[in-house]
Coordinates of N, CA, C and O in Angstrom, one line a residue:
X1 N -3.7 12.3 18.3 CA -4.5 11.2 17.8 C -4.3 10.0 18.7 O -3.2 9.7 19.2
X2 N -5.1 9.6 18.9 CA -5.5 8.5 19.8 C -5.6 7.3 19.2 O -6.2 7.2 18.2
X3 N -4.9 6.1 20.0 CA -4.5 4.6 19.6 C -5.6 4.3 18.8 O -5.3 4.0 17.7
X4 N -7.2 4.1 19.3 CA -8.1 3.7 18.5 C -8.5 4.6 17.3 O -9.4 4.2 16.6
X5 N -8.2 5.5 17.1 CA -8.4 6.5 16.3 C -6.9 5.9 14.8 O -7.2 5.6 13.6
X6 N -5.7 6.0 15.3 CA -4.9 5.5 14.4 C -5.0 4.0 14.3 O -4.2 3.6 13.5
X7 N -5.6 3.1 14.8 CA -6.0 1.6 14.7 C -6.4 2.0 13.3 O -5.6 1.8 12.4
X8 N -7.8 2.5 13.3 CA -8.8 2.6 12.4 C -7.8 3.1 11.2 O -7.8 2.4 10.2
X9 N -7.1 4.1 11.1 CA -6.0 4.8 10.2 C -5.5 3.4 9.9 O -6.1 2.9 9.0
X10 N -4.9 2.9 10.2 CA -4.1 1.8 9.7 C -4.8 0.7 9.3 O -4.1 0.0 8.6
X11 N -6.5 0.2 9.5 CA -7.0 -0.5 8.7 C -7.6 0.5 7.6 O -7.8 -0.4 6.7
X12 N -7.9 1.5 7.1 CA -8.1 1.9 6.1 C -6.5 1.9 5.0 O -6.6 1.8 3.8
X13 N -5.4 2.0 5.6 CA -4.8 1.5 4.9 C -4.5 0.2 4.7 O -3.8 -0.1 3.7
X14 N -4.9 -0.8 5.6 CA -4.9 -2.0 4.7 C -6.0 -2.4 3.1 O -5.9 -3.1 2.1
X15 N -6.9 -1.4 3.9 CA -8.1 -1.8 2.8 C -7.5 -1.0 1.0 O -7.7 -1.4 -0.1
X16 N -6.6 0.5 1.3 CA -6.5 1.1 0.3 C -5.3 -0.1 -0.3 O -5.8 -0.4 -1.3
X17 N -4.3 -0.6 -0.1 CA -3.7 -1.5 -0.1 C -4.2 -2.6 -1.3 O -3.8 -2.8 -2.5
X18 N -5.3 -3.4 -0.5 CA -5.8 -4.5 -0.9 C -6.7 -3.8 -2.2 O -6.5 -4.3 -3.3
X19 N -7.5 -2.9 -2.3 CA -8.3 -2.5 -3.2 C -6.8 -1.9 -4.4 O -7.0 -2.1 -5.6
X20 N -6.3 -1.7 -4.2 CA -4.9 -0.8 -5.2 C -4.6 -2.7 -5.6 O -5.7 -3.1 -6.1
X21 N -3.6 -3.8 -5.4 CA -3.5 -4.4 -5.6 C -4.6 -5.3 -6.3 O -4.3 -5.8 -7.4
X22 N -5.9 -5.5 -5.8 CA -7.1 -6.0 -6.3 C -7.2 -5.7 -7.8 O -7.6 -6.5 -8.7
X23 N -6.7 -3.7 -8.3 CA -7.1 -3.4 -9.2 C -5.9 -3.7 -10.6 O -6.0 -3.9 -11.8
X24 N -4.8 -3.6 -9.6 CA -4.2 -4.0 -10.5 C -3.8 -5.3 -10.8 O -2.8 -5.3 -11.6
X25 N -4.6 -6.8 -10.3 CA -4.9 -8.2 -10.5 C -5.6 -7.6 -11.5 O -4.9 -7.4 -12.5
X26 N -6.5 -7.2 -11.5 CA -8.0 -7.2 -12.5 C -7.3 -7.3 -13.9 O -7.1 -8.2 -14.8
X27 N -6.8 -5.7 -13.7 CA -6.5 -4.9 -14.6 C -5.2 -5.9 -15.7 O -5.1 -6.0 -17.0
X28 N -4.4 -6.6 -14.6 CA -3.5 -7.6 -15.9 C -4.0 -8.9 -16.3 O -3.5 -9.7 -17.1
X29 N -5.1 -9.0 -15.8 CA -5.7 -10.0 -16.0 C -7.0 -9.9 -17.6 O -7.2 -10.6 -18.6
X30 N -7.4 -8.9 -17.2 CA -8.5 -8.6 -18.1 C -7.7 -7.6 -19.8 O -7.9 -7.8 -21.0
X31 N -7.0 -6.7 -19.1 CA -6.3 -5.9 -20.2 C -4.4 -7.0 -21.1 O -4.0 -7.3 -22.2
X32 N -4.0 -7.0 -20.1 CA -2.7 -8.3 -20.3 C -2.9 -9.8 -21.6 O -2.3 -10.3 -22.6
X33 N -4.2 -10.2 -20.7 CA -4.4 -12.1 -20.2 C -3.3 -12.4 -19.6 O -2.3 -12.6 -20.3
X34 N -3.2 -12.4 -18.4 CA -2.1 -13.2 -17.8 C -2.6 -12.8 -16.2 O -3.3 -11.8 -15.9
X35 N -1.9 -13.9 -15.5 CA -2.5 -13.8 -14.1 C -0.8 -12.9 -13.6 O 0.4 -13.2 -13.8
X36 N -1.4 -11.9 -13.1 CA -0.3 -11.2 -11.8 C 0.2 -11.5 -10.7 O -0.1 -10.9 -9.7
X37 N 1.0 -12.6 -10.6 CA 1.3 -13.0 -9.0 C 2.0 -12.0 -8.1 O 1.7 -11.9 -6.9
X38 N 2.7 -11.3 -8.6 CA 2.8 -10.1 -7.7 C 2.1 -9.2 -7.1 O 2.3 -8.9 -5.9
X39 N 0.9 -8.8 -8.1 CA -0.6 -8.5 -7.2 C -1.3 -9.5 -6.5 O -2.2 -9.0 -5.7
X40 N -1.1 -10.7 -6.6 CA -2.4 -11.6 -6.3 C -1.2 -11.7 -5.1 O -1.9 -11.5 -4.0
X41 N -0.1 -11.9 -4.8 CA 0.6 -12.3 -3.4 C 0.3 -10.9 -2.8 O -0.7 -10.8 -2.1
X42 N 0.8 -9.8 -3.0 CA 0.2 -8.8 -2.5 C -1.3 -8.5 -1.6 O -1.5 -8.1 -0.5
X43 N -2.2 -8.7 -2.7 CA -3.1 -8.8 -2.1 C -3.7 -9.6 -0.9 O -4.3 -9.2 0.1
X44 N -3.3 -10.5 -1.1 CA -3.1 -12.2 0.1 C -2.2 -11.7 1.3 O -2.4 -12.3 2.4
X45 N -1.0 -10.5 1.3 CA -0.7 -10.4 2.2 C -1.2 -9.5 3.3 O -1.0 -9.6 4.5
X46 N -1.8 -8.7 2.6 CA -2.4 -7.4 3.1 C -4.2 -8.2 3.5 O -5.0 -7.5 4.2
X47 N -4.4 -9.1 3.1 CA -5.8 -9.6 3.4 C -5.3 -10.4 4.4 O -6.2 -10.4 5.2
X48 N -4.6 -11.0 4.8 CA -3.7 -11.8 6.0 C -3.1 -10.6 7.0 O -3.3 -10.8 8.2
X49 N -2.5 -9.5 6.7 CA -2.5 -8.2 7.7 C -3.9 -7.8 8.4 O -4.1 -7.2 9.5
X50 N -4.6 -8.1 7.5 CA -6.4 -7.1 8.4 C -6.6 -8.0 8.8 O -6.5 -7.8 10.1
X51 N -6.8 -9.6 8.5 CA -7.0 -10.0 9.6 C -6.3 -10.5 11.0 O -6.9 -10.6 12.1
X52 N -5.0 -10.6 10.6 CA -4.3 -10.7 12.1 C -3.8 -9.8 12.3 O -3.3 -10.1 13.3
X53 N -3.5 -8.8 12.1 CA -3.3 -7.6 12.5 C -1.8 -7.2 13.3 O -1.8 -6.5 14.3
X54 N -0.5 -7.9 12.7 CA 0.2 -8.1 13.5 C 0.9 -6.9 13.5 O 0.6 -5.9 12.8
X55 N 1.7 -6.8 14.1 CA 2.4 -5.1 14.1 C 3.7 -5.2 13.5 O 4.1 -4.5 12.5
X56 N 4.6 -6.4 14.2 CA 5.9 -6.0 13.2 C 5.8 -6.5 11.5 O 6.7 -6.5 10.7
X57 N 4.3 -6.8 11.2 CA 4.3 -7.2 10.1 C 4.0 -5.8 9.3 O 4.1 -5.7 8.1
X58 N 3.4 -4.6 10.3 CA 3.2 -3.3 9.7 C 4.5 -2.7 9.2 O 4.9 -2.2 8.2
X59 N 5.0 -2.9 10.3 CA 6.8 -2.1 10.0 C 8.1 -3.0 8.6 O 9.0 -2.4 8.0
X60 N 7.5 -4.3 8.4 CA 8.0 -4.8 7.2 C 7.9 -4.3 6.1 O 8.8 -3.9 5.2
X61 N 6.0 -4.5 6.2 CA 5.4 -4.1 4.9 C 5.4 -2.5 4.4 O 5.3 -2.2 3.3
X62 N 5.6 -1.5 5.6 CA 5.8 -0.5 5.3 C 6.6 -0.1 4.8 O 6.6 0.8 3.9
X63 N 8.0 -0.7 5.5 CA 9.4 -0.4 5.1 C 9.9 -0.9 3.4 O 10.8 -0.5 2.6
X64 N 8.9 -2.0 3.3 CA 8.4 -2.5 1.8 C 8.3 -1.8 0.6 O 8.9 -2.0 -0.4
X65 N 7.4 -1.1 0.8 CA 6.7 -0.2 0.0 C 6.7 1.0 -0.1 O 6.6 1.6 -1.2
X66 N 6.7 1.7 0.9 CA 7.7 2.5 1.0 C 9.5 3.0 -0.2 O 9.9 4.1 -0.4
X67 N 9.7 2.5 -0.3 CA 10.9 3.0 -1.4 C 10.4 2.6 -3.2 O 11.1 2.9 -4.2
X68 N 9.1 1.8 -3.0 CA 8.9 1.1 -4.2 C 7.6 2.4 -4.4 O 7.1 2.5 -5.5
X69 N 7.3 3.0 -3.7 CA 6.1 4.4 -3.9 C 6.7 5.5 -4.4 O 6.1 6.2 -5.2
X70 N 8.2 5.8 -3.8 CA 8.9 6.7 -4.1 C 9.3 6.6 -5.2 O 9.5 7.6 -5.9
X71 N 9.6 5.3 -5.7 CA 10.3 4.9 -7.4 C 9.2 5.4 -8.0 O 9.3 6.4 -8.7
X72 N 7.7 4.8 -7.9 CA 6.3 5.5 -8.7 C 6.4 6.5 -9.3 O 6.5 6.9 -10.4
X73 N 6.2 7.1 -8.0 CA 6.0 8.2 -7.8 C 6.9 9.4 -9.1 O 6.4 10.1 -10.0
X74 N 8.3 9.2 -8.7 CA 9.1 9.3 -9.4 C 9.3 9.1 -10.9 O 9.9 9.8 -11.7
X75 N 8.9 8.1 -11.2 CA 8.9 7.5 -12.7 C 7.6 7.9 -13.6 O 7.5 7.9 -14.8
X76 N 6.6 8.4 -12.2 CA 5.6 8.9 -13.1 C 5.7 10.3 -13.7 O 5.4 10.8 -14.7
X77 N 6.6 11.0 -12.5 CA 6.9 12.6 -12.9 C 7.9 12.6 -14.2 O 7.6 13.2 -15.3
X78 N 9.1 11.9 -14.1 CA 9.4 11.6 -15.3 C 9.0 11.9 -16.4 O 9.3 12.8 -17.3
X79 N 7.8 10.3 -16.2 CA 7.0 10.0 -17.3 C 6.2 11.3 -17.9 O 6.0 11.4 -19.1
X80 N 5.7 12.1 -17.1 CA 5.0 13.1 -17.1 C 5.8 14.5 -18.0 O 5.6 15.5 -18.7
X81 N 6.5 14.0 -17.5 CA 7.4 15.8 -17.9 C 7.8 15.6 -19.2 O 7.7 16.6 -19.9
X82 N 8.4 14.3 -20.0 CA 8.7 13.8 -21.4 C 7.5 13.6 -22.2 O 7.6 13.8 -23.4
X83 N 6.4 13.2 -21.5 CA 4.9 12.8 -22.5 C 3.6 14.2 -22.5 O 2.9 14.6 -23.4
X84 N 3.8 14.7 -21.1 CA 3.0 15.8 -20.4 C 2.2 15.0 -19.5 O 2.5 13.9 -19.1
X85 N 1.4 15.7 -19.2 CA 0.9 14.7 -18.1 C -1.0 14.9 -18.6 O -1.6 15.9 -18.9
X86 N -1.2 13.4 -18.5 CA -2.1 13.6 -19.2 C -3.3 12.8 -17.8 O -2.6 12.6 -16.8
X87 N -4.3 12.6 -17.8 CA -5.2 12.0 -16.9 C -4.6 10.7 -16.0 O -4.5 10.7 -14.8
X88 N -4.1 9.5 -17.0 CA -3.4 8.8 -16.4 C -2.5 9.0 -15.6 O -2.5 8.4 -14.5
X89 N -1.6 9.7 -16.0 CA -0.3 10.4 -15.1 C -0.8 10.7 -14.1 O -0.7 9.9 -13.3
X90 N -1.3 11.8 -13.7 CA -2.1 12.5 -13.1 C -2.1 11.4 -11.8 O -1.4 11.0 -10.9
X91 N -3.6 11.1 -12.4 CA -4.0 9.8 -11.2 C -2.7 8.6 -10.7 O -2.9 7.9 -9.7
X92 N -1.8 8.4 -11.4 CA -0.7 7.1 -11.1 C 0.0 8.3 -10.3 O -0.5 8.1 -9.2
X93 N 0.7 9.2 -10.0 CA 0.8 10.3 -9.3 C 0.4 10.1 -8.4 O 1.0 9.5 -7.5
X94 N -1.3 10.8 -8.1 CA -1.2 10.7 -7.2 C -1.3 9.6 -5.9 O -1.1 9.7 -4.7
X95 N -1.7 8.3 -7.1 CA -2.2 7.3 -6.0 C -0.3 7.2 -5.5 O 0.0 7.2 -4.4
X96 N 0.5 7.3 -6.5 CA 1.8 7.0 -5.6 C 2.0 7.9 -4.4 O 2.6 7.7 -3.3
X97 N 1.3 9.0 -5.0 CA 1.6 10.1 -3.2 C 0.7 9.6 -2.0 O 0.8 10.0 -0.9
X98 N -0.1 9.0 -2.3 CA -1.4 8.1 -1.3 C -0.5 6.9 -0.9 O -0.6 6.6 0.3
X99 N 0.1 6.2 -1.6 CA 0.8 5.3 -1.1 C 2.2 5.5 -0.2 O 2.8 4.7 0.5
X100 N 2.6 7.0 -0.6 CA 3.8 7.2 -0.1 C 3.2 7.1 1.4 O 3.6 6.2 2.2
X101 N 2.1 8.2 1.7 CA 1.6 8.5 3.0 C 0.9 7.2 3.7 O 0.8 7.4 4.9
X102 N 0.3 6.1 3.1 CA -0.2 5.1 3.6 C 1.2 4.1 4.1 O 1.3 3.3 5.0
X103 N 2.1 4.5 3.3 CA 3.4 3.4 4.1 C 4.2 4.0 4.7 O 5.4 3.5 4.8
X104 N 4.0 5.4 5.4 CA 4.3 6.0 6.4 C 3.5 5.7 8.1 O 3.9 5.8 9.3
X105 N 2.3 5.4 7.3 CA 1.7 5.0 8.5 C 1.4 3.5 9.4 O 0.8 3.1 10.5
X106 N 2.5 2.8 7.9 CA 2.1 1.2 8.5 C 3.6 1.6 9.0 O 4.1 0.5 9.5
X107 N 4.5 2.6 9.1 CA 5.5 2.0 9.6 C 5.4 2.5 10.9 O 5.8 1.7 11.8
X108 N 4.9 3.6 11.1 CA 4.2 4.4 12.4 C 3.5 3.6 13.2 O 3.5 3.6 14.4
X109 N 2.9 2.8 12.4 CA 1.7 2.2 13.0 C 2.4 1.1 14.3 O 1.9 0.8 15.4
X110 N 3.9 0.5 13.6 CA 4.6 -0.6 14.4 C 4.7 0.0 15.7 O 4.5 -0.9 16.6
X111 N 5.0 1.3 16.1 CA 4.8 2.1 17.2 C 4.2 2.7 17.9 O 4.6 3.3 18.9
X112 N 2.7 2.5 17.2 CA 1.5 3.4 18.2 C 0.6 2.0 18.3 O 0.3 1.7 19.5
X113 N 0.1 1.1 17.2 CA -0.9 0.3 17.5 C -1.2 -0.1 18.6 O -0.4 -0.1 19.6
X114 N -2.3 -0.6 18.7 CA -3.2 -1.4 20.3 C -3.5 -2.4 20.2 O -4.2 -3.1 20.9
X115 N -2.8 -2.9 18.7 CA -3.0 -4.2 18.7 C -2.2 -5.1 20.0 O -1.3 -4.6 20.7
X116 N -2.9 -6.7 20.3 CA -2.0 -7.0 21.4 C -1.5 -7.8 21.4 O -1.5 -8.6 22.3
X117 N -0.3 -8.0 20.0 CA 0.4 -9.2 19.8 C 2.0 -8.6 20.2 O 2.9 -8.9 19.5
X118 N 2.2 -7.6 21.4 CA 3.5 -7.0 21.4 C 4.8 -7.9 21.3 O 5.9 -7.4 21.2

């Protein structure tokens, strides 16, 4: 794979990022009432990643999220095996295994990108 080829890989993970975050603003906002500053800084960070595009900011945020995908991930199976796993499960599953592999690539990314803030 080729630098502009994994460029592009690493802004679709910013965008899956910001949309995952986005939904879970919504979602504590509308289902809660209460504003989520955890999502809403999240989001702000990852919308500050696309556009400056910095690299050691990939290997932060990856290294970030990264162990907090694996807790998901995990808490969902858990959750799954005591309740069964029902549609929700399912999908919080998998987006945690989407996230595991999306913050493998922002940590990758600190080492292949073309971005040119070296």
């Amino acid at each position: 794979m080729n630098k502009t080829q994994y460029s592009k890989l690493v802004l679709v993970t910013y965008a899956f990022y910001m949309l995952l975050s986005l939904a879970w603003f919504v979602t504590s906002l509308a289902v809660g009432g209460y504003v989520n500053f955890f999502a809403l800084i999240t989001l702000a960070a990852f919308a500050a990643q696309f556009y400056f595009k910095h690299r050691i900011t990939n290997l932060v945020l990856g290294i970030l999220i990264l162990p907090a995908s694996i807790y998901g991930a995990l808490f969902f199976l858990s959750w799954g095996g005591n309740s069964g796993f029902d549609t929700f499960i399912s999908i919080m599953i998998a987006l945690s295994i989407v996230s595991i592999a999306a913050s493998i690539i922002l940590v990758f990314g600190y080492l292949k990108l073309s971005f040119n803030n070296d």
